[in-house]
Short mmCIF file of C-alpha atoms in Angstrom, two decimals:
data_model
loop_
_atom_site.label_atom_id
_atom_site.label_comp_id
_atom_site.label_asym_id
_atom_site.label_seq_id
_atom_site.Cartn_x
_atom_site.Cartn_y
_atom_site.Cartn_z
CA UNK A 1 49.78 -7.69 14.74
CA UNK A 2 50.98 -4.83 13.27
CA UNK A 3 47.99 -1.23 13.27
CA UNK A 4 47.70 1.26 10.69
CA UNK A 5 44.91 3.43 10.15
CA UNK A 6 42.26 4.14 7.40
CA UNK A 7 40.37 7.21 6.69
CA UNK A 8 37.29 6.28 4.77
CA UNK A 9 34.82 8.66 4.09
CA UNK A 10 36.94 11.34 6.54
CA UNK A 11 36.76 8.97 9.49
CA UNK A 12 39.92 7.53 10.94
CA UNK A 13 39.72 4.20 11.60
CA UNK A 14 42.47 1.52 13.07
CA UNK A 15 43.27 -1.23 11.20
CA UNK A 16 45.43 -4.70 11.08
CA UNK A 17 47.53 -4.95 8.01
CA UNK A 18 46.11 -7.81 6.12
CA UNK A 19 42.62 -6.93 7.12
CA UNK A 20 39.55 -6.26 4.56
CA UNK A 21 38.40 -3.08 3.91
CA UNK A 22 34.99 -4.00 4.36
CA UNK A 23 35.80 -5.46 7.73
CA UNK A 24 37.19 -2.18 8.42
CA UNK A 25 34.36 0.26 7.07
CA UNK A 26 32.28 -2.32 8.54
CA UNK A 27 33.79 -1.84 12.49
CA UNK A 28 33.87 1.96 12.03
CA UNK A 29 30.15 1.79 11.78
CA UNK A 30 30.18 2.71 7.44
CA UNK A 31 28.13 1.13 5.13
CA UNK A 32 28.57 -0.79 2.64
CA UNK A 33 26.36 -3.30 0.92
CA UNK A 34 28.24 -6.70 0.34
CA UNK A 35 25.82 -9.07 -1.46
CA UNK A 36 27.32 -12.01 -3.08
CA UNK A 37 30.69 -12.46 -0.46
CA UNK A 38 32.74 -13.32 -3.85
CA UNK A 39 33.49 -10.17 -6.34
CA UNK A 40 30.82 -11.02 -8.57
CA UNK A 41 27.67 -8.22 -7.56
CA UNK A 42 30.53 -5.14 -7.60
CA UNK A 43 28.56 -3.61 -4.63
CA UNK A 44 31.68 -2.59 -2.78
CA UNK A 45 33.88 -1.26 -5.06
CA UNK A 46 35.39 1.88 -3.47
CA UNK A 47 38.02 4.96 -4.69
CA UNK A 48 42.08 4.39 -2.67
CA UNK A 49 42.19 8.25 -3.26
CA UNK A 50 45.80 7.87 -1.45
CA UNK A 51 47.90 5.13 0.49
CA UNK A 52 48.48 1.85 -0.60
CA UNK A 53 45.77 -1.22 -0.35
CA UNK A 54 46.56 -4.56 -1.67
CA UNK A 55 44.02 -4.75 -4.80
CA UNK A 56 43.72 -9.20 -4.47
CA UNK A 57 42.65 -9.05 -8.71
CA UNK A 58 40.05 -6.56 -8.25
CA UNK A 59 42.17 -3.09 -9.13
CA UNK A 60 39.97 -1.00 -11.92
CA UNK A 61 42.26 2.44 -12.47
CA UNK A 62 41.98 3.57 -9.01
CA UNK A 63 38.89 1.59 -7.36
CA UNK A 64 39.41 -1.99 -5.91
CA UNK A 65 36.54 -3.97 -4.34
CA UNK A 66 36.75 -4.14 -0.43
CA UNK A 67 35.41 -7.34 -0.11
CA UNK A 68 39.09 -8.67 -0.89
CA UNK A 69 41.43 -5.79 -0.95
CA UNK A 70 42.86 -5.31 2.23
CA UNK A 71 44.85 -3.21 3.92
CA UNK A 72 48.60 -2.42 3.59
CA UNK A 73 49.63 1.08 5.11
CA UNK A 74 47.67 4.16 5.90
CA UNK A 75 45.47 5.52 3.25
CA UNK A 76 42.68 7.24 2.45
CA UNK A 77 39.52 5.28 0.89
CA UNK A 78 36.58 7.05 -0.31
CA UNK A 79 33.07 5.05 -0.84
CA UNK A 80 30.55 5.36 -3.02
CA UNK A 81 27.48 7.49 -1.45
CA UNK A 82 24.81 5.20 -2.25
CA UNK A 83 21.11 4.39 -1.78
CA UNK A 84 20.12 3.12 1.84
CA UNK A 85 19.71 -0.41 2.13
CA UNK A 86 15.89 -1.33 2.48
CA UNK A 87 13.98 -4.65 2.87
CA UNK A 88 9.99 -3.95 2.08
CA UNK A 89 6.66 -5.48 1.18
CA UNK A 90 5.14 -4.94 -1.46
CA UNK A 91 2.25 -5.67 -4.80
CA UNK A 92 2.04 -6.03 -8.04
CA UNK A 93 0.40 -3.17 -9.68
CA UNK A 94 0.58 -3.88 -12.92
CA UNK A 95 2.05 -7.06 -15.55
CA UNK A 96 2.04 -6.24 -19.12
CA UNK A 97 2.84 -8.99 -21.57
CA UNK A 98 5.46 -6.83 -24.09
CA UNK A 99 6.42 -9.89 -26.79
CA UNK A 100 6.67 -13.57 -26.00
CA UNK A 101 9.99 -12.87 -23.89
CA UNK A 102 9.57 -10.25 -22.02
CA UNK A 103 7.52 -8.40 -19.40
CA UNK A 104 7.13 -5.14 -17.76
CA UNK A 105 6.34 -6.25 -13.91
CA UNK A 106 5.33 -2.90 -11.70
CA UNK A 107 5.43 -3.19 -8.08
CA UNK A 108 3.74 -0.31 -5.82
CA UNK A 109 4.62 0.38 -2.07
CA UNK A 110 3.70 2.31 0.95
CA UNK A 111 6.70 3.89 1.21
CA UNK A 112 9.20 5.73 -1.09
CA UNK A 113 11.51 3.80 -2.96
CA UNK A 114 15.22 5.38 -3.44
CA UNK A 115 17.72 3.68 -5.75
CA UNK A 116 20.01 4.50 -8.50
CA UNK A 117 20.10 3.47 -12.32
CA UNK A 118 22.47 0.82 -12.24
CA UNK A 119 21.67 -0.99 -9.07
CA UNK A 120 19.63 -4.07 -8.26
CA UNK A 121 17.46 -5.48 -6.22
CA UNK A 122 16.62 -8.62 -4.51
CA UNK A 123 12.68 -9.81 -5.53
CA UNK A 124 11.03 -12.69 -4.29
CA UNK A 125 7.41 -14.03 -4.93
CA UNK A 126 5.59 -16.04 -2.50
CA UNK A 127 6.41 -20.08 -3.56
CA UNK A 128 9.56 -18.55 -6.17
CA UNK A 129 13.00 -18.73 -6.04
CA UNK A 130 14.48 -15.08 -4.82
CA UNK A 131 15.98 -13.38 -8.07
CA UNK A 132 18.48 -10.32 -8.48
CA UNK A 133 16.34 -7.84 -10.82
CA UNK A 134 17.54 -4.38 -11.87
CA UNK A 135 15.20 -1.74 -11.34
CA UNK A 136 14.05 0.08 -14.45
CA UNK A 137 11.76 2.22 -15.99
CA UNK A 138 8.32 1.42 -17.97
CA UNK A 139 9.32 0.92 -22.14
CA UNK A 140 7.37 4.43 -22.58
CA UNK A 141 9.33 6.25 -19.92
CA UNK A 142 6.76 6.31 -17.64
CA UNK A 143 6.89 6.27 -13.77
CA UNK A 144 5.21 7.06 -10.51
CA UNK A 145 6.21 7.60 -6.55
CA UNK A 146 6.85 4.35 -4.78
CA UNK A 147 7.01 2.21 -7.13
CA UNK A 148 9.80 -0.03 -9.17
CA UNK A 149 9.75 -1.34 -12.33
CA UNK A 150 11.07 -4.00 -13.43
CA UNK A 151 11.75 -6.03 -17.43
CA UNK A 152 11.77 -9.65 -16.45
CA UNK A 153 13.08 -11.28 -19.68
CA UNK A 154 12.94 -14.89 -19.92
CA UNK A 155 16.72 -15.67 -20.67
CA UNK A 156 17.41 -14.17 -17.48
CA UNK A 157 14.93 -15.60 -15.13
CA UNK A 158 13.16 -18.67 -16.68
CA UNK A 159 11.08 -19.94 -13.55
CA UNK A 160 9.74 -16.54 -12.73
CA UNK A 161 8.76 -15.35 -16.39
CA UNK A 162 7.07 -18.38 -16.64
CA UNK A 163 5.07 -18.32 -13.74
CA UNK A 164 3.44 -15.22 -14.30
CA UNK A 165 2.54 -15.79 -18.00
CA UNK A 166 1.07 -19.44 -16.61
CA UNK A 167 -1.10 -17.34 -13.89
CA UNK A 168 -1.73 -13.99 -15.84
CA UNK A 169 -1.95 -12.22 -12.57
CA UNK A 170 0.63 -12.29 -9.62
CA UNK A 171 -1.27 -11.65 -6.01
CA UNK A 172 -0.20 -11.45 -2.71
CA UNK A 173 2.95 -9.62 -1.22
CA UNK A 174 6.15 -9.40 -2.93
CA UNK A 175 9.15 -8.65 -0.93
CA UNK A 176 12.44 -6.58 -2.18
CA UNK A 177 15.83 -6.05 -0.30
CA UNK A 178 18.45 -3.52 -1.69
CA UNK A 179 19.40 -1.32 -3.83
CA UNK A 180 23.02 -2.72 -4.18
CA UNK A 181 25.59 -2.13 -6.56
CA UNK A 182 28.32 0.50 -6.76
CA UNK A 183 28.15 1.08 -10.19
CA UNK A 184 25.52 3.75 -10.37
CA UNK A 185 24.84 6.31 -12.71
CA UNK A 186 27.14 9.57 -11.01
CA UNK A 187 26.79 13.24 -11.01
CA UNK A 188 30.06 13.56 -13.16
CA UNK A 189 31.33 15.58 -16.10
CA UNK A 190 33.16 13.29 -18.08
CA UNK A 191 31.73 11.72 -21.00
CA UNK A 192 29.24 9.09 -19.84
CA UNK A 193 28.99 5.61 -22.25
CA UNK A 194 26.87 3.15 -21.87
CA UNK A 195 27.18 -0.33 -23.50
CA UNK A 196 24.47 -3.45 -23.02
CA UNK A 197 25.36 -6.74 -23.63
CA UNK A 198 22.82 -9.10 -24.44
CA UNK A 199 19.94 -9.57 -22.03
CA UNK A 200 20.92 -6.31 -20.34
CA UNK A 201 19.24 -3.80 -21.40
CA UNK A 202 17.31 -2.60 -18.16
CA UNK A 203 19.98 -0.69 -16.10
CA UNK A 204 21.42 0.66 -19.35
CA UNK A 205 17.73 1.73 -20.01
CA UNK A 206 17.47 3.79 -16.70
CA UNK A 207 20.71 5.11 -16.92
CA UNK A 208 20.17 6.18 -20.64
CA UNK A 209 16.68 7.71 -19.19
CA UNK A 210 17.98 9.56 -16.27
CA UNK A 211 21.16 10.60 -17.74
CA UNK A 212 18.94 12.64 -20.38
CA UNK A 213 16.24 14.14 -18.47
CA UNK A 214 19.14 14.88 -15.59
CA UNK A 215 21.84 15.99 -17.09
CA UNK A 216 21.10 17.17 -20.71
CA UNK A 217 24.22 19.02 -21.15
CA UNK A 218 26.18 15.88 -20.92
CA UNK A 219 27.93 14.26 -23.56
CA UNK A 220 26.57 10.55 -24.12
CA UNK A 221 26.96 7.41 -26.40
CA UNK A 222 25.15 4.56 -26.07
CA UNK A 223 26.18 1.45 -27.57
CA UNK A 224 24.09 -1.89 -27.68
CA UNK A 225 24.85 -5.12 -29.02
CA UNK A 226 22.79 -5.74 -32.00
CA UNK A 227 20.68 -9.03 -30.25
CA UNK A 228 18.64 -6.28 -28.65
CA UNK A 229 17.65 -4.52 -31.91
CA UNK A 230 13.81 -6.00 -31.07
CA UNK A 231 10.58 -4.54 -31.53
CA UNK A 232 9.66 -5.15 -28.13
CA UNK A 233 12.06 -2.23 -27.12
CA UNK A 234 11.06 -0.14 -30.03
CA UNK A 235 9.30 2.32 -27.43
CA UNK A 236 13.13 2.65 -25.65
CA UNK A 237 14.55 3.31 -29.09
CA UNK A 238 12.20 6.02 -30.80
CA UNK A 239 12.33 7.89 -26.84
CA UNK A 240 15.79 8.06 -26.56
CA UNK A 241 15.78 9.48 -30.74
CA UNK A 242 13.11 11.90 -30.08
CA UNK A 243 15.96 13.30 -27.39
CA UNK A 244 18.87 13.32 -29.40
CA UNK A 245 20.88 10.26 -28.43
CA UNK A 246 20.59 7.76 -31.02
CA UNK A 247 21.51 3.92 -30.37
CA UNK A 248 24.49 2.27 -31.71
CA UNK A 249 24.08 -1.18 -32.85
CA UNK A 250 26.79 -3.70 -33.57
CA UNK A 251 27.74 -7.11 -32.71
CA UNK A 252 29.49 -6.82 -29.45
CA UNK A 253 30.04 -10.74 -29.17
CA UNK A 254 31.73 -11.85 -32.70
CA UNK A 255 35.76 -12.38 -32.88
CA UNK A 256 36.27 -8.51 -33.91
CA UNK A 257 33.83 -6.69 -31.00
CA UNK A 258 36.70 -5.06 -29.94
CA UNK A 259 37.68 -4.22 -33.07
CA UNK A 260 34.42 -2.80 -33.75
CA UNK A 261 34.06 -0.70 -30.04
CA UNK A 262 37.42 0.97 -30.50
CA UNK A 263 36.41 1.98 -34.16
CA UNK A 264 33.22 3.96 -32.37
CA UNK A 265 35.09 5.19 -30.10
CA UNK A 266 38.69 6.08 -31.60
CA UNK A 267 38.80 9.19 -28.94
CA UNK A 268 38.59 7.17 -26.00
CA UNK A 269 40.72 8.33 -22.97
CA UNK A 270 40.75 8.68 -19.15
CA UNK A 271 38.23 11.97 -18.98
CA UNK A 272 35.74 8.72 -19.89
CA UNK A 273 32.93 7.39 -18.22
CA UNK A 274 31.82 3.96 -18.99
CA UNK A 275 29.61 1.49 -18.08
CA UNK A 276 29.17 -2.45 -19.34
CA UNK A 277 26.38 -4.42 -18.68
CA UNK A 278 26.41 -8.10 -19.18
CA UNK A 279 27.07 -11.53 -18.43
CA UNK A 280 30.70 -11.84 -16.60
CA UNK A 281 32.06 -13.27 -19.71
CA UNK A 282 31.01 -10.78 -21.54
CA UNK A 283 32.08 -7.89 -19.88
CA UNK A 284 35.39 -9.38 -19.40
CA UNK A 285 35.87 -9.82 -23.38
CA UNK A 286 35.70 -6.05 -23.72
CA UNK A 287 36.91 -4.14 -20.37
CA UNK A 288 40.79 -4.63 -22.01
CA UNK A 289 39.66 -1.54 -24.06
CA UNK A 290 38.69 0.81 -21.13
CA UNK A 291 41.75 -0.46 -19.15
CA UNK A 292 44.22 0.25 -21.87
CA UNK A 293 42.77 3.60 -22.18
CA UNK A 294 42.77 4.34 -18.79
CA UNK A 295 39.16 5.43 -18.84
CA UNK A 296 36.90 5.03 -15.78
CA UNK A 297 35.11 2.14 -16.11
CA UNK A 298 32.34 0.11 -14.25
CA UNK A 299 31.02 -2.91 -14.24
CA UNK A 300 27.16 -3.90 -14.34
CA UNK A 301 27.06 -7.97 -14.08
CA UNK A 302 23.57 -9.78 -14.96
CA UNK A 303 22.50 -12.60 -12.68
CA UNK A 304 21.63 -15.96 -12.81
CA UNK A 305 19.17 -17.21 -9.66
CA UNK A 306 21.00 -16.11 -6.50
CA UNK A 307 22.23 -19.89 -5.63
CA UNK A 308 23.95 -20.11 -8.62
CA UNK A 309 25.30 -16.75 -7.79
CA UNK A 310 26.78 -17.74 -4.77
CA UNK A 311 27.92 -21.20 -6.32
CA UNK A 312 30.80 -18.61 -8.40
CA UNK A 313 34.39 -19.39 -7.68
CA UNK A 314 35.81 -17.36 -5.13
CA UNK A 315 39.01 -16.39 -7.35
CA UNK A 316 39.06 -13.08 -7.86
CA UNK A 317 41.86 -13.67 -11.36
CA UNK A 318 38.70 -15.52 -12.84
CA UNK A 319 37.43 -12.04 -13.47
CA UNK A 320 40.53 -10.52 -14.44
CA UNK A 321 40.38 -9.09 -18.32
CA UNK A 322 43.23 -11.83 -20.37
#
């Protein structure tokens, strides 16, 4: 079979034609923290920063997901320097009841907990289904040393939200495995927006959070679709206004959303940052805008319970913006 070669990260690695780039990061000893095995968690997306790969459906400007590209000549594939992968133990520290739908859940460990706004985790409670959770921070910004946060709303995970309000208190050990995802809040210069889709407020929360108390000089816009105009995240709302970056509200899932998104942002080009946050469909129904302005542009996909996850048809043009 016909060899080429890779350089990923700097390293040179030998490679089949035809061949993942995962399987190829993978033998060269690089990480890189495949989750669902189908394009659906965007935990492997990686930069072709020269060469040619074949993309398979998963080409965003110049990032393709190595799960399913693979490889077609020499080139040069940079990936994304993310969080290391742990699997702990750990307890619930706190559980306060926000509104009738949601919950602030705080788990505390012995050791320190390293992840990026925008990633996920896996969580699992003794007798419950594992879920996907994104780690957060607490509705009044507050936060302490090994330990994650996490809003459990109960459109997202049914089974678990109602088990805790049932028991009022959650004992025993809890165990986590991650952070994964790829699209992370970055240390970049371009203008950084941030969009939430129904149901997905948390990792647009802790990027909105970090991006402000890390880099203040930064041009933001935040942009939520008006289902999560609720009292129960009024504490989100007046801390991001006391800071200077106010909350955009509109209905991101009516006939003329992207009507409406290219009106607030008319100036939209590729010096862009963006990141969606969502349900698949609805991320899908609005990407066309980023891709036809050539912005860079990420993807943050809600989950449903991880079997269902996995039960996703391995098509990678079922993803594809129409």
């Amino acid at each position: 079979m016909p060899m080429t070669s890779l350089n990923i990260n700097g390293k040179s690695i030998d490679a089949k034609l035809g061949e993942t780039l995962l399987d190829v990061a993978e033998r060269g000893g690089l990480a890189l923290q495949c989750d669902c095995g189908n394009i659906t968690c965007e935990s492997t997306r990686v930069t072709v920063v020269s060469g040619e790969v074949e993309a398979n459906g998963t080409r965003l400007k110049s990032t393709v997901l190595a799960c399913k590209a693979t490889v077609a000549g020499d080139a040069e594939i940079k990936l994304p320097a993310s969080s290391e992968l742990q699997s702990l133990k750990g307890h619930v520290s706190a559980i306060r009841q926000v509104s009738d739908d949601l919950i602030e859940l705080r788990l505390s460990f012995t050791k320190p907990i390293s992840w990026r706004p925008g990633q996920y985790y896996h969580v699992e409670f003794r007798g419950q289904e594992r879920v996907n959770m994104f780690a957060s921070f607490a509705l009044d910004a507050g936060t302490e040393f090994n330990t994650l946060i996490f809003l459990i709303e109960r459109a997202n995970t049914p089974d678990l939200f109602a088990m805790i309000v049932k028991k009022g208190d959650v004992k025993g050990r809890v165990g986590i495995t991650g952070p994964y995802g790829s699209s992370f809040l970055g240390h970049d210069d371009e203008r950084l927006i941030m969009i939430a889709g129904p149901n997905s407020l948390a990792p647009i929360w802790a990027m909105a959070l970090s991006s402000v108390m890390g880099q203040p000089r930064r041009e933001k816009v935040l942009i939520l679709d008006k289902s999560l105009k609720q009292d129960q995240f009024q504490q989100v709302f007046n801390w991001l206004n006391r800071r200077g970056l106010q909350p955009t509200f509109v209905d991101l899932q009516g006939k003329n959303a992207e009507t409406e998104l290219k009106a607030l942002l008319p100036d939209l080009t590729e010096f862009d940052m963006v990141y969606t946050a969502g349900s698949h469909g609805f991320i899908a129904g609005l990407e066309g805008i980023f891709v036809e302005a050539q912005a860079t542009y990420a993807r943050i996909p809600n989950f449903q319970p991880w079997h269902e996850l996995e039960a996703q048809p391995d098509d990678a043009s079922a993803l594809e913006p129409a």
